[in-house]
Amino acid sequence: MRLYNKPAHVLHDMLVSGEITSVQLTQDVLARIDEVEGDVRAYLTLTRDEALAQAKAVDAKIAAGEPISFLEGIPGAIKDNICTKGVKTTCASKILEHFVPPYDATVMTKINKENPVILGKTNMDEFAMGGSTENSGFFPTHNPWNTECVPGGSSGGSAAAVAAGTAIWAIGSDTGGSIRQPASFCGVVGMKPTYGRVSRYGLVAYASSLDQIGPLTRDVTDCAHLLNIISGHDEMDSTSSDVPVPDYTKSLVSDVKGLKIGLPREYFVKGMDPEVEKTVRAAIDQFRSMGAEVVDISLPHTDYAISTYYLIAPAEAATNLERYDGVSYGERVDGEDLVEMMTNTRSELFGEEVKRRIIIGNYALSAGYYDAYYLKAMKVRTLVQQDFTVAFRDVDVIMAPTAPTPAYKIGAMIDDPLQMYLQDACTVPVNLAGLPGISIPCGFSSQNMPIGLQIIGKPLGEETLLRAAYTYEQSQNFHQQMANLGGKEA
Ligand code: GLN
């Protein structure tokens, strides 16, 4: 019996009942990695030996009759911008190619307390800048549903690993859609929690006012369990929320009767792939048939969200990335003097997209342009936030596509950054407003590529999102289908 294709909650029950051991499970996932990783390339670092040692320790504990936690003994993967003590954390950048953090991110400390099996670190767009994982400084990741297509990004490695069965669960980060969009492209569940719900301590900063860590999983049940584990206040992150963390598994209730869903007309626009629109509308009809009420709403500043995001995120990125100077962190390319060394280091070791954003960000922040660009963007950000505040006076959740298209071919957009930025239209407003959002599988295109439904919630409204997502999931079986990978499906 193969095990890699089951969600964590099923595997947890099998471990508890003694039907399987963690070593068996880990070996099965490692075998899956041997079978398909050459085609998918989700991992930058694999920690096989450590993984098996962790599995053995869990089995010894079970054999001794000790109780185990939800994630205990279950293999997962971590995006490579989350600091893992003693394990390379490169952000898929040549500038951090050999960086080994001396400390764990707070999410890692929380996850490690559960004794999971960590398989390794996943590929991403360099410093999380991108939406296809093609901006990795090392190699692109391929979509398990069609290896000629991108897995989305920037958490493309994490999403592809969960979709391919080369990890049971994964952790990603989302600054403008980087958990939700790859989840949509790869047919898995991905949640960006409310800004501040999960500590950012040890997440290598891209745009600090937008970044948030979250889970990528096979189904909504696993998502709720992971959210329980990673959420909570942290003294090391002054932006983390001190609102107590509820038990998110209590939201795994199949009931949307009376739930009021808003459909923002600005998210259903021309230019959207007709198959995406049809599939998402069918999912919303399904909510209606289960007793939810659906109303049209307007988020009038949506059109400005992309321009706003692509000023604020690069401005913060330009500032955050100042630290890679060939001295404080990471690699160095020598030069005649200090200035030349720094110039060489940054010119040669940052990729094109990262340099583009540093230039845009510094421009937007420079004296003379600050008021016209950065300050203006901050004002528009407030308007985007207010749109949601007004809409949520009347509705419980907002539903929309996660991405305007299914996964596209590798290389199709890489030379057209503006086109690439436009792909983020449905996800960036949620980060600008700091709201929680989840993407769940809701069907397939005629090319058999997954399509995601996005559910957006009120601040700290994760419970409502999970209940809605769970109810929908119970009504269909999209989440149970796994990528075929050229017949390599067991
Ligand atoms: N695609 C967006 C960007 O390139 C979002 C990335 C992210 O969420 N990290 O910035």
Short mmCIF file of N, CA, C and O in Angstrom, two decimals, residues 100 128 189 261 289 323 459:
data_model
loop_
_atom_site.label_atom_id
_atom_site.label_comp_id
_atom_site.label_asym_id
_atom_site.label_seq_id
_atom_site.Cartn_x
_atom_site.Cartn_y
_atom_site.Cartn_z
N VAL A 100 23.68 29.13 6.31
CA VAL A 100 23.09 28.19 7.28
C VAL A 100 22.70 29.00 8.52
O VAL A 100 23.57 29.50 9.23
N ALA A 128 11.20 35.28 -2.80
CA ALA A 128 9.72 35.25 -2.88
C ALA A 128 9.17 36.27 -3.87
O ALA A 128 7.99 36.62 -3.82
N VAL A 189 -4.71 22.85 -1.02
CA VAL A 189 -5.28 23.89 -0.16
C VAL A 189 -4.15 24.77 0.36
O VAL A 189 -3.12 24.27 0.82
N ILE A 261 -22.30 35.42 1.39
CA ILE A 261 -21.11 35.47 0.52
C ILE A 261 -21.19 36.68 -0.40
O ILE A 261 -22.20 36.87 -1.08
N SER A 289 -26.54 26.29 -3.14
CA SER A 289 -27.43 25.12 -3.00
C SER A 289 -27.29 24.50 -1.61
O SER A 289 -28.17 23.78 -1.16
N ARG A 323 20.73 44.56 3.40
CA ARG A 323 21.65 43.82 4.27
C ARG A 323 22.56 42.86 3.50
O ARG A 323 23.56 42.40 4.04
N PRO A 459 -10.75 40.33 9.31
CA PRO A 459 -9.53 40.16 10.12
C PRO A 459 -9.76 39.09 11.20
O PRO A 459 -10.79 39.12 11.89
#
